[in-house]
mmCIF file of C-alpha atoms and ligand atoms in Angstrom:
data_model
loop_
_atom_site.group_PDB
_atom_site.id
_atom_site.type_symbol
_atom_site.label_atom_id
_atom_site.label_comp_id
_atom_site.label_asym_id
_atom_site.label_seq_id
_atom_site.Cartn_x
_atom_site.Cartn_y
_atom_site.Cartn_z
ATOM 1 C CA MET A 1 0.171 0.002 0.237
ATOM 2 C CA ALA A 2 1.377 3.335 -1.243
ATOM 3 C CA LYS A 3 1.889 5.726 2.055
ATOM 4 C CA ILE A 4 0.996 9.174 2.449
ATOM 5 C CA ASP A 5 3.798 11.081 1.048
ATOM 6 C CA LEU A 6 2.946 15.007 0.748
ATOM 7 C CA ILE A 7 0.423 17.123 2.890
ATOM 8 C CA GLU A 8 -0.296 20.695 2.294
ATOM 9 C CA LEU A 9 -2.457 23.092 4.181
ATOM 10 C CA TYR A 10 -4.040 25.985 2.039
ATOM 11 C CA TYR A 11 -6.168 29.230 3.263
ATOM 12 C CA ALA A 12 -8.351 30.524 0.958
ATOM 13 C CA SER A 13 -11.229 33.446 1.106
ATOM 14 C CA ALA A 14 -14.012 34.050 -1.504
ATOM 15 C CA ASP A 15 -16.153 37.519 -1.599
ATOM 16 C CA LEU A 16 -19.913 37.311 -0.982
ATOM 17 C CA PRO A 17 -22.073 38.961 -3.680
ATOM 18 C CA ALA A 18 -23.963 40.836 -0.672
ATOM 19 C CA PRO A 19 -23.295 40.866 3.121
ATOM 20 C CA PHE A 20 -24.197 37.973 5.099
ATOM 21 C CA SER A 21 -25.466 37.897 8.812
ATOM 22 C CA PRO A 22 -25.469 34.077 9.746
ATOM 23 C CA ALA A 23 -27.841 33.515 12.698
ATOM 24 C CA TRP A 24 -25.609 31.452 14.855
ATOM 25 C CA VAL A 25 -23.300 34.410 15.095
ATOM 26 C CA PRO A 26 -25.763 37.409 16.511
ATOM 27 C CA GLY A 27 -25.012 40.491 15.891
ATOM 28 C CA SER A 28 -22.256 40.089 12.471
ATOM 29 C CA SER A 29 -22.410 40.601 9.022
ATOM 30 C CA ARG A 30 -19.939 38.989 6.638
ATOM 31 C CA MET A 31 -18.535 39.832 3.223
ATOM 32 C CA LYS A 32 -16.286 36.926 2.895
ATOM 33 C CA THR A 33 -16.048 33.162 3.100
ATOM 34 C CA GLY A 34 -13.009 31.661 4.384
ATOM 35 C CA PHE A 35 -11.934 28.113 3.759
ATOM 36 C CA TYR A 36 -8.886 25.945 5.162
ATOM 37 C CA LEU A 37 -7.847 22.905 2.502
ATOM 38 C CA ILE A 38 -5.773 20.064 2.994
ATOM 39 C CA ARG A 39 -4.394 18.112 0.652
ATOM 40 C CA ILE A 40 -2.845 14.758 1.013
ATOM 41 C CA ALA A 41 -1.204 12.436 -1.887
ATOM 42 C CA THR A 42 0.454 8.892 -1.867
ATOM 43 C CA GLU A 43 3.619 8.246 -2.931
ATOM 44 C CA ASP A 44 2.126 6.984 -6.593
ATOM 45 C CA GLY A 45 0.178 10.617 -7.038
ATOM 46 C CA VAL A 46 -3.399 9.710 -5.187
ATOM 47 C CA GLU A 47 -4.696 12.695 -3.706
ATOM 48 C CA GLY A 48 -7.333 13.292 -1.461
ATOM 49 C CA TRP A 49 -8.768 16.649 -0.608
ATOM 50 C CA SER A 50 -11.037 18.089 2.386
ATOM 51 C CA GLY A 51 -11.947 21.721 3.785
ATOM 52 C CA PHE A 52 -12.946 23.521 6.833
ATOM 53 C CA SER A 53 -14.849 26.776 7.469
ATOM 54 C CA ALA A 54 -12.208 29.473 8.707
ATOM 55 C CA SER A 55 -12.888 32.358 10.487
ATOM 56 C CA GLY A 56 -9.183 33.775 10.362
ATOM 57 C CA LYS A 57 -5.925 32.181 10.422
ATOM 58 C CA GLU A 58 -6.524 30.413 13.065
ATOM 59 C CA ARG A 59 -5.025 27.414 11.881
ATOM 60 C CA ALA A 60 -1.945 28.706 10.597
ATOM 61 C CA GLY A 61 0.159 26.578 12.710
ATOM 62 C CA ILE A 62 -1.291 23.185 12.471
ATOM 63 C CA GLY A 63 0.880 21.797 9.502
ATOM 64 C CA ASP A 64 3.650 20.430 11.910
ATOM 65 C CA GLY A 65 1.273 18.182 13.914
ATOM 66 C CA ILE A 66 -0.483 16.906 10.750
ATOM 67 C CA ALA A 67 2.775 16.391 9.255
ATOM 68 C CA ASP A 68 4.066 14.066 12.422
ATOM 69 C CA ALA A 69 1.045 12.440 12.689
ATOM 70 C CA PHE A 70 0.170 11.324 8.940
ATOM 71 C CA LEU A 71 3.513 11.368 6.384
ATOM 72 C CA GLY A 72 4.508 7.529 6.042
ATOM 73 C CA THR A 73 0.780 6.298 6.911
ATOM 74 C CA ASP A 74 -1.342 4.065 4.986
ATOM 75 C CA PRO A 75 -3.956 6.656 3.941
ATOM 76 C CA THR A 76 -6.899 3.673 4.005
ATOM 77 C CA ASP A 77 -6.407 2.880 7.602
ATOM 78 C CA ILE A 78 -9.343 5.098 8.920
ATOM 79 C CA ASP A 79 -8.931 3.601 12.571
ATOM 80 C CA MET A 80 -5.571 4.747 12.593
ATOM 81 C CA VAL A 81 -6.699 8.160 11.153
ATOM 82 C CA HIS A 82 -9.123 8.773 13.822
ATOM 83 C CA GLU A 83 -6.659 7.637 16.499
ATOM 84 C CA ARG A 84 -4.260 10.038 15.522
ATOM 85 C CA ILE A 85 -6.887 12.705 14.996
ATOM 86 C CA LYS A 86 -7.547 12.164 18.833
ATOM 87 C CA ILE A 87 -4.118 12.371 19.410
ATOM 88 C CA LEU A 88 -3.931 15.847 18.011
ATOM 89 C CA ALA A 89 -6.925 17.059 19.527
ATOM 90 C CA ASN A 90 -5.248 16.914 23.196
ATOM 91 C CA GLY A 91 -3.236 19.875 21.305
ATOM 92 C CA GLY A 92 -6.685 21.745 21.415
ATOM 93 C CA MET A 93 -8.210 21.242 18.113
ATOM 94 C CA ARG A 94 -10.331 18.401 16.931
ATOM 95 C CA HIS A 95 -9.171 18.020 13.303
ATOM 96 C CA TRP A 96 -12.145 15.803 12.188
ATOM 97 C CA TRP A 97 -12.291 17.924 8.937
ATOM 98 C CA ILE A 98 -8.859 16.288 7.525
ATOM 99 C CA GLU A 99 -10.519 12.619 7.896
ATOM 100 C CA PRO A 100 -12.349 12.751 4.719
ATOM 101 C CA ALA A 101 -9.363 13.330 2.498
ATOM 102 C CA PHE A 102 -8.364 9.943 3.691
ATOM 103 C CA TRP A 103 -11.902 8.565 2.396
ATOM 104 C CA ASP A 104 -11.311 10.395 -0.818
ATOM 105 C CA ILE A 105 -7.963 8.312 -1.588
ATOM 106 C CA LYS A 106 -9.586 5.349 -0.140
ATOM 107 C CA ALA A 107 -12.605 5.088 -2.499
ATOM 108 C CA LYS A 108 -10.335 6.774 -5.542
ATOM 109 C CA LEU A 109 -8.145 3.192 -4.754
ATOM 110 C CA ALA A 110 -11.314 1.362 -4.753
ATOM 111 C CA GLY A 111 -12.524 2.907 -8.016
ATOM 112 C CA LEU A 112 -16.129 4.043 -6.297
ATOM 113 C CA PRO A 113 -17.651 7.226 -4.981
ATOM 114 C CA VAL A 114 -17.288 7.149 -1.301
ATOM 115 C CA TYR A 115 -21.085 6.797 -0.617
ATOM 116 C CA LYS A 116 -20.703 3.508 -2.859
ATOM 117 C CA LEU A 117 -17.719 2.518 -0.836
ATOM 118 C CA LEU A 118 -19.649 3.021 2.284
ATOM 119 C CA GLY A 119 -22.473 0.715 0.694
ATOM 120 C CA GLY A 120 -25.062 3.601 -0.549
ATOM 121 C CA THR A 121 -27.119 2.824 -3.279
ATOM 122 C CA ASP A 122 -28.883 6.370 -3.481
ATOM 123 C CA ASP A 123 -27.506 8.064 -6.507
ATOM 124 C CA LYS A 124 -29.710 11.292 -5.756
ATOM 125 C CA ILE A 125 -31.101 12.802 -2.556
ATOM 126 C CA ARG A 126 -33.864 15.134 -1.914
ATOM 127 C CA LEU A 127 -32.581 18.531 -0.699
ATOM 128 C CA TYR A 128 -34.205 21.096 1.820
ATOM 129 C CA ALA A 129 -33.180 24.626 1.098
ATOM 130 C CA SER A 130 -31.439 25.940 4.438
ATOM 131 C CA SER A 131 -31.602 29.691 5.201
ATOM 132 C CA GLY A 132 -28.896 31.131 7.470
ATOM 133 C CA GLU A 133 -30.253 34.636 8.493
ATOM 134 C CA VAL A 134 -32.823 35.590 10.978
ATOM 135 C CA ARG A 135 -35.478 37.554 8.699
ATOM 136 C CA GLY A 136 -38.718 39.308 9.457
ATOM 137 C CA ILE A 137 -41.831 38.072 8.144
ATOM 138 C CA GLU A 138 -42.373 39.893 4.821
ATOM 139 C CA ALA A 139 -38.478 39.068 4.074
ATOM 140 C CA ARG A 140 -39.346 35.249 4.943
ATOM 141 C CA ARG A 141 -42.336 35.103 2.610
ATOM 142 C CA GLU A 142 -40.260 36.261 -0.407
ATOM 143 C CA GLU A 143 -37.327 33.848 0.531
ATOM 144 C CA ALA A 144 -39.379 30.963 0.855
ATOM 145 C CA GLU A 145 -41.448 31.888 -2.619
ATOM 146 C CA ALA A 146 -38.587 32.058 -4.212
ATOM 147 C CA ARG A 147 -36.852 28.581 -2.679
ATOM 148 C CA TYR A 148 -40.330 27.286 -3.841
ATOM 149 C CA SER A 149 -40.107 28.525 -7.265
ATOM 150 C CA GLU A 150 -36.747 26.670 -7.548
ATOM 151 C CA GLY A 151 -38.009 23.447 -6.704
ATOM 152 C CA PHE A 152 -37.722 22.812 -3.172
ATOM 153 C CA ASP A 153 -40.429 21.472 -1.185
ATOM 154 C CA THR A 154 -39.107 21.879 2.148
ATOM 155 C CA PHE A 155 -37.461 25.039 3.746
ATOM 156 C CA LYS A 156 -35.566 25.682 7.139
ATOM 157 C CA ILE A 157 -35.764 29.088 8.667
ATOM 158 C CA ARG A 158 -34.045 30.749 11.855
ATOM 159 C CA VAL A 159 -35.669 32.357 14.456
ATOM 160 C CA HIS A 160 -34.442 33.406 18.131
ATOM 161 C CA ASP A 161 -35.755 36.751 18.850
ATOM 162 C CA TRP A 162 -35.323 38.347 22.419
ATOM 163 C CA ASP A 163 -39.522 37.993 22.129
ATOM 164 C CA GLU A 164 -40.621 34.274 22.087
ATOM 165 C CA ALA A 165 -43.735 35.918 20.622
ATOM 166 C CA VAL A 166 -41.902 37.068 17.493
ATOM 167 C CA ASP A 167 -40.157 33.601 16.794
ATOM 168 C CA ILE A 168 -43.708 32.004 17.039
ATOM 169 C CA ALA A 169 -45.298 34.397 15.310
ATOM 170 C CA GLN A 170 -42.837 33.766 12.352
ATOM 171 C CA ILE A 171 -43.464 29.969 12.258
ATOM 172 C CA GLN A 172 -47.083 30.406 12.013
ATOM 173 C CA ASP A 173 -47.164 32.843 9.524
ATOM 174 C CA ILE A 174 -44.720 31.076 6.946
ATOM 175 C CA ALA A 175 -46.086 27.541 8.016
ATOM 176 C CA GLU A 176 -49.961 29.296 6.938
ATOM 177 C CA HIS A 177 -48.786 31.295 4.129
ATOM 178 C CA MET A 178 -46.632 28.122 2.170
ATOM 179 C CA LYS A 179 -49.383 25.626 3.541
ATOM 180 C CA GLY A 180 -49.888 22.638 1.071
ATOM 181 C CA ARG A 181 -46.865 23.936 -1.064
ATOM 182 C CA MET A 182 -43.785 23.786 1.155
ATOM 183 C CA LYS A 183 -42.964 21.688 4.532
ATOM 184 C CA ILE A 184 -41.218 23.756 6.909
ATOM 185 C CA ALA A 185 -38.466 23.311 9.500
ATOM 186 C CA VAL A 186 -36.651 25.360 11.994
ATOM 187 C CA ASP A 187 -33.499 25.973 13.548
ATOM 188 C CA CYS A 188 -33.583 27.771 16.675
ATOM 189 C CA ASN A 189 -29.401 27.588 17.264
ATOM 190 C CA GLN A 190 -29.699 27.429 20.816
ATOM 191 C CA ALA A 191 -26.876 24.572 21.162
ATOM 192 C CA PHE A 192 -24.123 26.967 21.501
ATOM 193 C CA ARG A 193 -24.121 31.050 20.887
ATOM 194 C CA MET A 194 -21.261 32.669 19.755
ATOM 195 C CA THR A 195 -21.555 35.841 21.340
ATOM 196 C CA LEU A 196 -18.820 37.890 19.874
ATOM 197 C CA HIS A 197 -20.478 40.282 18.037
ATOM 198 C CA GLY A 198 -23.732 40.733 19.981
ATOM 199 C CA ASP A 199 -25.912 38.946 22.683
ATOM 200 C CA ALA A 200 -29.132 36.398 22.080
ATOM 201 C CA PRO A 201 -31.514 34.864 24.343
ATOM 202 C CA ILE A 202 -30.727 31.336 25.573
ATOM 203 C CA TRP A 203 -33.869 29.146 25.695
ATOM 204 C CA ASP A 204 -34.702 27.398 29.059
ATOM 205 C CA LEU A 205 -36.883 24.222 28.849
ATOM 206 C CA ALA A 206 -40.509 26.082 29.273
ATOM 207 C CA ARG A 207 -39.682 28.126 26.574
ATOM 208 C CA ALA A 208 -38.368 25.680 24.531
ATOM 209 C CA LYS A 209 -41.880 23.339 25.309
ATOM 210 C CA ARG A 210 -43.681 26.680 24.509
ATOM 211 C CA PHE A 211 -42.207 26.896 21.153
ATOM 212 C CA ALA A 212 -42.304 22.832 20.289
ATOM 213 C CA ASP A 213 -46.271 23.322 21.317
ATOM 214 C CA ALA A 214 -46.493 26.152 18.373
ATOM 215 C CA ALA A 215 -44.632 24.079 16.219
ATOM 216 C CA ALA A 216 -46.672 21.205 16.177
ATOM 217 C CA GLU A 217 -49.610 23.072 15.943
ATOM 218 C CA SER A 218 -48.045 24.333 12.793
ATOM 219 C CA ASP A 219 -47.306 21.266 11.513
ATOM 220 C CA LEU A 220 -43.809 22.028 11.283
ATOM 221 C CA LEU A 221 -41.465 19.213 10.196
ATOM 222 C CA TRP A 222 -38.776 19.600 13.140
ATOM 223 C CA VAL A 223 -37.383 21.739 15.721
ATOM 224 C CA GLU A 224 -33.515 22.308 15.330
ATOM 225 C CA GLU A 225 -31.250 22.608 18.522
ATOM 226 C CA PRO A 226 -33.922 24.575 20.824
ATOM 227 C CA LEU A 227 -31.696 23.886 24.204
ATOM 228 C CA TYR A 228 -27.968 24.303 25.002
ATOM 229 C CA MET A 229 -25.811 21.085 23.820
ATOM 230 C CA GLU A 230 -24.779 19.746 27.207
ATOM 231 C CA TRP A 231 -28.276 19.964 28.855
ATOM 232 C CA TYR A 232 -28.964 16.112 27.826
ATOM 233 C CA ASP A 233 -31.797 15.777 30.797
ATOM 234 C CA ASP A 234 -33.580 18.992 29.308
ATOM 235 C CA MET A 235 -33.121 17.496 25.748
ATOM 236 C CA ALA A 236 -34.422 14.245 26.568
ATOM 237 C CA GLU A 237 -37.065 15.782 28.432
ATOM 238 C CA LEU A 238 -38.396 17.991 25.700
ATOM 239 C CA ALA A 239 -37.953 15.170 22.932
ATOM 240 C CA ALA A 240 -40.146 13.041 25.022
ATOM 241 C CA TYR A 241 -42.612 15.890 25.692
ATOM 242 C CA SER A 242 -42.725 17.319 21.986
ATOM 243 C CA ARG A 243 -45.185 16.477 19.482
ATOM 244 C CA VAL A 244 -42.785 17.821 16.797
ATOM 245 C CA THR A 245 -39.373 16.234 15.996
ATOM 246 C CA ILE A 246 -36.920 17.581 17.925
ATOM 247 C CA ALA A 247 -33.437 17.622 16.118
ATOM 248 C CA GLY A 248 -29.632 18.499 16.724
ATOM 249 C CA GLY A 249 -26.243 17.070 16.782
ATOM 250 C CA GLU A 250 -23.810 18.967 14.429
ATOM 251 C CA LEU A 251 -21.256 20.408 16.908
ATOM 252 C CA HIS A 252 -20.821 17.729 19.262
ATOM 253 C CA THR A 253 -17.025 17.463 18.781
ATOM 254 C CA SER A 254 -16.855 14.205 20.776
ATOM 255 C CA GLY A 255 -18.452 12.576 17.950
ATOM 256 C CA TYR A 256 -19.790 9.372 18.010
ATOM 257 C CA PRO A 257 -19.165 8.608 21.520
ATOM 258 C CA GLU A 258 -21.188 11.526 22.617
ATOM 259 C CA LEU A 259 -24.052 11.140 20.030
ATOM 260 C CA ARG A 260 -24.390 8.135 21.241
ATOM 261 C CA HIS A 261 -25.076 8.643 24.873
ATOM 262 C CA MET A 262 -27.530 11.339 23.787
ATOM 263 C CA ALA A 263 -28.989 9.024 21.546
ATOM 264 C CA LEU A 264 -29.913 6.037 24.051
ATOM 265 C CA LYS A 265 -30.891 9.001 26.265
ATOM 266 C CA GLY A 266 -33.467 10.074 23.672
ATOM 267 C CA CYS A 267 -31.921 13.841 23.457
ATOM 268 C CA TYR A 268 -33.210 14.116 19.985
ATOM 269 C CA ASN A 269 -35.818 12.252 17.850
ATOM 270 C CA MET A 270 -33.607 13.260 14.855
ATOM 271 C CA PHE A 271 -29.488 13.353 14.533
ATOM 272 C CA GLN A 272 -27.683 15.643 12.294
ATOM 273 C CA PRO A 273 -24.007 14.987 13.177
ATOM 274 C CA ASP A 274 -21.336 16.699 10.615
ATOM 275 C CA ALA A 275 -18.357 14.997 9.242
ATOM 276 C CA MET A 276 -16.390 18.098 9.636
ATOM 277 C CA TRP A 277 -17.041 18.601 13.040
ATOM 278 C CA SER A 278 -18.475 15.355 14.819
ATOM 279 C CA GLY A 279 -16.099 12.670 14.084
ATOM 280 C CA GLY A 280 -15.444 12.527 10.429
ATOM 281 C CA ILE A 281 -17.299 10.501 8.100
ATOM 282 C CA LYS A 282 -16.767 7.151 9.832
ATOM 283 C CA GLN A 283 -18.433 8.297 13.060
ATOM 284 C CA VAL A 284 -21.228 10.261 11.162
ATOM 285 C CA MET A 285 -21.980 6.735 9.419
ATOM 286 C CA GLN A 286 -22.033 5.147 13.293
ATOM 287 C CA VAL A 287 -24.696 7.479 14.153
ATOM 288 C CA GLY A 288 -26.770 6.684 11.239
ATOM 289 C CA GLU A 289 -26.442 3.154 11.743
ATOM 290 C CA LEU A 290 -27.681 3.735 15.499
ATOM 291 C CA CYS A 291 -30.484 6.084 14.655
ATOM 292 C CA ARG A 292 -31.764 3.178 12.299
ATOM 293 C CA GLU A 293 -31.490 0.892 15.199
ATOM 294 C CA LEU A 294 -32.902 3.075 17.579
ATOM 295 C CA GLY A 295 -35.678 4.074 15.162
ATOM 296 C CA LEU A 296 -34.651 7.737 15.147
ATOM 297 C CA GLY A 297 -34.336 10.175 12.209
ATOM 298 C CA PHE A 298 -31.081 10.963 10.565
ATOM 299 C CA SER A 299 -29.638 13.911 8.359
ATOM 300 C CA PRO A 300 -26.142 15.196 8.497
ATOM 301 C CA HIS A 301 -25.792 18.796 9.053
ATOM 302 C CA SER A 302 -23.681 20.412 6.065
ATOM 303 C CA TRP A 303 -23.787 24.296 6.716
ATOM 304 C CA GLY A 304 -20.426 25.856 5.963
ATOM 305 C CA ASN A 305 -18.411 25.694 2.724
ATOM 306 C CA GLY A 306 -19.093 23.432 -0.575
ATOM 307 C CA LEU A 307 -16.749 20.803 0.629
ATOM 308 C CA GLY A 308 -18.606 20.329 3.508
ATOM 309 C CA PHE A 309 -21.816 20.025 1.680
ATOM 310 C CA LEU A 310 -20.440 17.123 -0.501
ATOM 311 C CA ILE A 311 -18.730 15.216 2.013
ATOM 312 C CA ASN A 312 -21.987 15.054 4.421
ATOM 313 C CA ALA A 313 -24.234 14.119 0.944
ATOM 314 C CA HIS A 314 -22.170 11.108 0.731
ATOM 315 C CA CYS A 315 -22.988 10.385 4.249
ATOM 316 C CA MET A 316 -26.435 11.296 3.382
ATOM 317 C CA ALA A 317 -26.402 8.962 0.208
ATOM 318 C CA ALA A 318 -24.753 6.070 2.045
ATOM 319 C CA SER A 319 -26.981 6.019 5.205
ATOM 320 C CA GLY A 320 -30.125 4.758 3.661
ATOM 321 C CA PHE A 321 -32.199 7.491 5.154
ATOM 322 C CA ALA A 322 -32.368 9.897 1.659
ATOM 323 C CA GLY A 323 -35.896 8.399 0.888
ATOM 324 C CA GLU A 324 -36.798 9.220 4.564
ATOM 325 C CA ASN A 325 -35.370 12.631 5.315
ATOM 326 C CA PRO A 326 -34.123 15.504 2.983
ATOM 327 C CA PHE A 327 -30.522 16.808 3.475
ATOM 328 C CA GLU A 328 -29.463 20.412 3.980
ATOM 329 C CA TYR A 329 -28.407 22.579 0.857
ATOM 330 C CA PRO A 330 -26.938 25.823 2.997
ATOM 331 C CA TYR A 331 -28.048 28.797 0.857
ATOM 332 C CA CYS A 332 -29.070 32.438 1.583
ATOM 333 C CA PRO A 333 -28.910 34.709 -1.014
ATOM 334 C CA PRO A 334 -28.292 37.611 -1.722
ATOM 335 C CA GLY A 335 -25.626 37.151 0.553
ATOM 336 C CA TRP A 336 -24.877 33.250 0.748
ATOM 337 C CA THR A 337 -24.588 31.999 -2.824
ATOM 338 C CA VAL A 338 -24.081 28.655 -4.380
ATOM 339 C CA GLU A 339 -21.135 30.342 -5.978
ATOM 340 C CA ALA A 340 -19.621 31.737 -3.269
ATOM 341 C CA ARG A 341 -20.161 28.689 -0.917
ATOM 342 C CA ASP A 342 -18.413 26.438 -3.584
ATOM 343 C CA ALA A 343 -16.089 29.251 -4.651
ATOM 344 C CA ILE A 344 -12.724 27.066 -4.970
ATOM 345 C CA LEU A 345 -14.555 23.908 -6.709
ATOM 346 C CA SER A 346 -14.431 23.840 -10.571
ATOM 347 C CA HIS A 347 -18.437 22.730 -10.386
ATOM 348 C CA PRO A 348 -20.738 24.099 -7.902
ATOM 349 C CA SER A 349 -23.087 21.726 -6.325
ATOM 350 C CA ILE A 350 -26.289 22.936 -8.230
ATOM 351 C CA HIS A 351 -29.385 21.487 -6.975
ATOM 352 C CA ASP A 352 -31.947 20.163 -9.687
ATOM 353 C CA ASN A 353 -35.164 21.230 -8.459
ATOM 354 C CA GLY A 354 -34.683 20.179 -5.098
ATOM 355 C CA TRP A 355 -32.664 17.323 -5.819
ATOM 356 C CA PHE A 356 -28.822 16.369 -5.570
ATOM 357 C CA HIS A 357 -27.108 14.368 -8.195
ATOM 358 C CA MET A 358 -24.093 12.445 -6.299
ATOM 359 C CA PRO A 359 -20.664 12.483 -8.134
ATOM 360 C CA GLN A 360 -20.311 9.315 -9.829
ATOM 361 C CA GLU A 361 -16.289 9.748 -10.387
ATOM 362 C CA PRO A 362 -14.043 7.917 -7.460
ATOM 363 C CA GLY A 363 -13.607 9.502 -4.338
ATOM 364 C CA LEU A 364 -15.798 12.364 -2.733
ATOM 365 C CA GLY A 365 -15.700 14.358 -6.326
ATOM 366 C CA ILE A 366 -14.031 17.727 -5.229
ATOM 367 C CA GLU A 367 -12.303 19.095 -8.107
ATOM 368 C CA ILE A 368 -10.391 22.029 -7.043
ATOM 369 C CA ASP A 369 -10.451 24.991 -9.478
ATOM 370 C CA HIS A 370 -6.749 25.576 -9.063
ATOM 371 C CA LYS A 371 -6.712 29.035 -10.835
ATOM 372 C CA ALA A 372 -9.467 30.160 -8.040
ATOM 373 C CA LEU A 373 -7.186 28.516 -5.335
ATOM 374 C CA GLU A 374 -4.182 30.052 -6.521
ATOM 375 C CA LYS A 375 -5.930 33.522 -7.046
ATOM 376 C CA GLN A 376 -7.728 33.382 -3.903
ATOM 377 C CA GLY A 377 -5.804 31.350 -1.374
ATOM 378 C CA VAL A 378 -2.186 30.538 -0.210
ATOM 379 C CA CYS A 379 -0.396 27.227 0.202
ATOM 380 C CA PHE A 380 0.700 28.097 3.891
ATOM 381 C CA PHE A 381 2.268 24.717 4.792
ATOM 382 C CA ARG A 382 3.878 22.365 2.943
ATOM 383 C CA ALA A 383 5.597 18.776 3.756
ATOM 384 C CA LYS A 384 6.795 15.943 1.475
ATOM 385 C CA GLY A 385 9.306 13.388 2.334
ATOM 386 C CA LYS A 386 11.656 14.536 5.517
ATOM 387 C CA GLU A 387 11.084 18.515 4.374
ATOM 388 C CA ARG A 388 8.908 20.978 5.960
ATOM 389 C CA HIS A 389 7.862 24.370 5.057
ATOM 390 C CA TRP A 390 5.889 26.584 6.779
ATOM 391 C CA MET A 391 4.967 29.853 5.202
ATOM 392 C CA PRO A 392 2.838 32.845 6.464
ATOM 393 C CA GLU A 393 0.706 34.400 3.972
ATOM 394 C CA LYS A 394 2.649 37.652 4.161
ATOM 395 C CA LEU A 395 6.041 35.951 3.065
ATOM 396 C CA VAL A 396 4.494 33.738 0.249
ATOM 397 C CA GLY A 397 4.555 35.426 -3.126
ATOM 398 C CA THR A 398 3.724 34.318 -6.804
ATOM 399 C CA ALA A 399 7.134 32.664 -6.993
ATOM 400 C CA VAL A 400 6.628 30.431 -4.111
ATOM 401 C CA ARG A 401 3.475 29.583 -5.106
ATOM 402 C CA ARG A 402 4.602 28.768 -8.505
ATOM 403 C CA GLU A 403 7.355 26.681 -7.202
ATOM 404 C CA VAL A 404 5.067 24.654 -4.925
ATOM 405 C CA ALA A 405 2.660 24.315 -7.808
ATOM 406 C CA GLN A 406 5.271 23.217 -10.138
ATOM 407 C CA GLU A 407 6.310 20.636 -7.401
ATOM 408 C CA VAL A 408 3.338 18.929 -6.728
ATOM 409 C CA VAL A 409 1.346 19.037 -9.900
HETATM 410 MG MG1 MG B 1 -28.341 23.935 12.711
#
């Protein structure tokens, strides 16, 4: 088996066409989307890619640890990958996002798309349009109408006003407005708060129950993350109480061990792990298997960049749940467009009337637009054999980039 011989890390960013105010970072507005990319390659040149959302340059120093952990290893040994990611996590970061790059190689060597390597047979998966912003009632109606006209039959909105009556009014209005045309889900983003730019309410069990009652009366499809992510007892009480599906699980970075505990305890009726955050493809698939055993719903989370969408789509297509639950399509124009989300991919993951056709080429189907990457990104770490190069962005000019590209391509 050819060993891992090359590791590169990139930082890239892309302009958004309009400001985007993510519901999960109250008070913030951004004009750019950031990416980290990892490229690994075997001695005989088989490449694996993955990528993660970047806040800034917070991962600039991770190259040496990743190189120490993975150069010279067998890329198809996913158990080894998991063990070493956990070792690295003791240094403060859980790099689950690099694990799919190993699956990319493993599936390329097998000559199969990842979802087929995992036993999946769903060549296309039904999507739901996932809005990313808190909006007012009129703007929400317009947004729902736009998504409906594009072919989506399910739409997920965001609420978390200080006044719970505002939240309830919005779900009642949109459910009534789209009645018979679209199913509505709602994400409360209560599992964690990023209060760097502004505060937001944190719901208690009583408010979550009142909201779940209103959601059930409006026939919503699910209520996502209505409580803080560690309040396991309250979550279990709510899930047992609620007449509407209670969903969540995207940010449990301990992965399967924690999500298994939560599933057995009954914290959610539907689990939404994300391979990039909560245990890589391997543990997300374990969560899916457990959900099947326990009679729970399953649909991975995919908000982030276009690589996260593709990677989690493979988990969905492999899980056997694609015919039961729709899969998240992160899409919130005018700020969060498909073109910006997938800025460094050669082919944006465009939906087809609310469906996604799974890539059929071996691996994850991540095809990097190298011209876009050169223009919008920088390779900040490269390790090949015994050589290591750490390249802070300000020191990396076109000549260095060209040198790296020539050596690698
Ligand atoms: Mg969510």
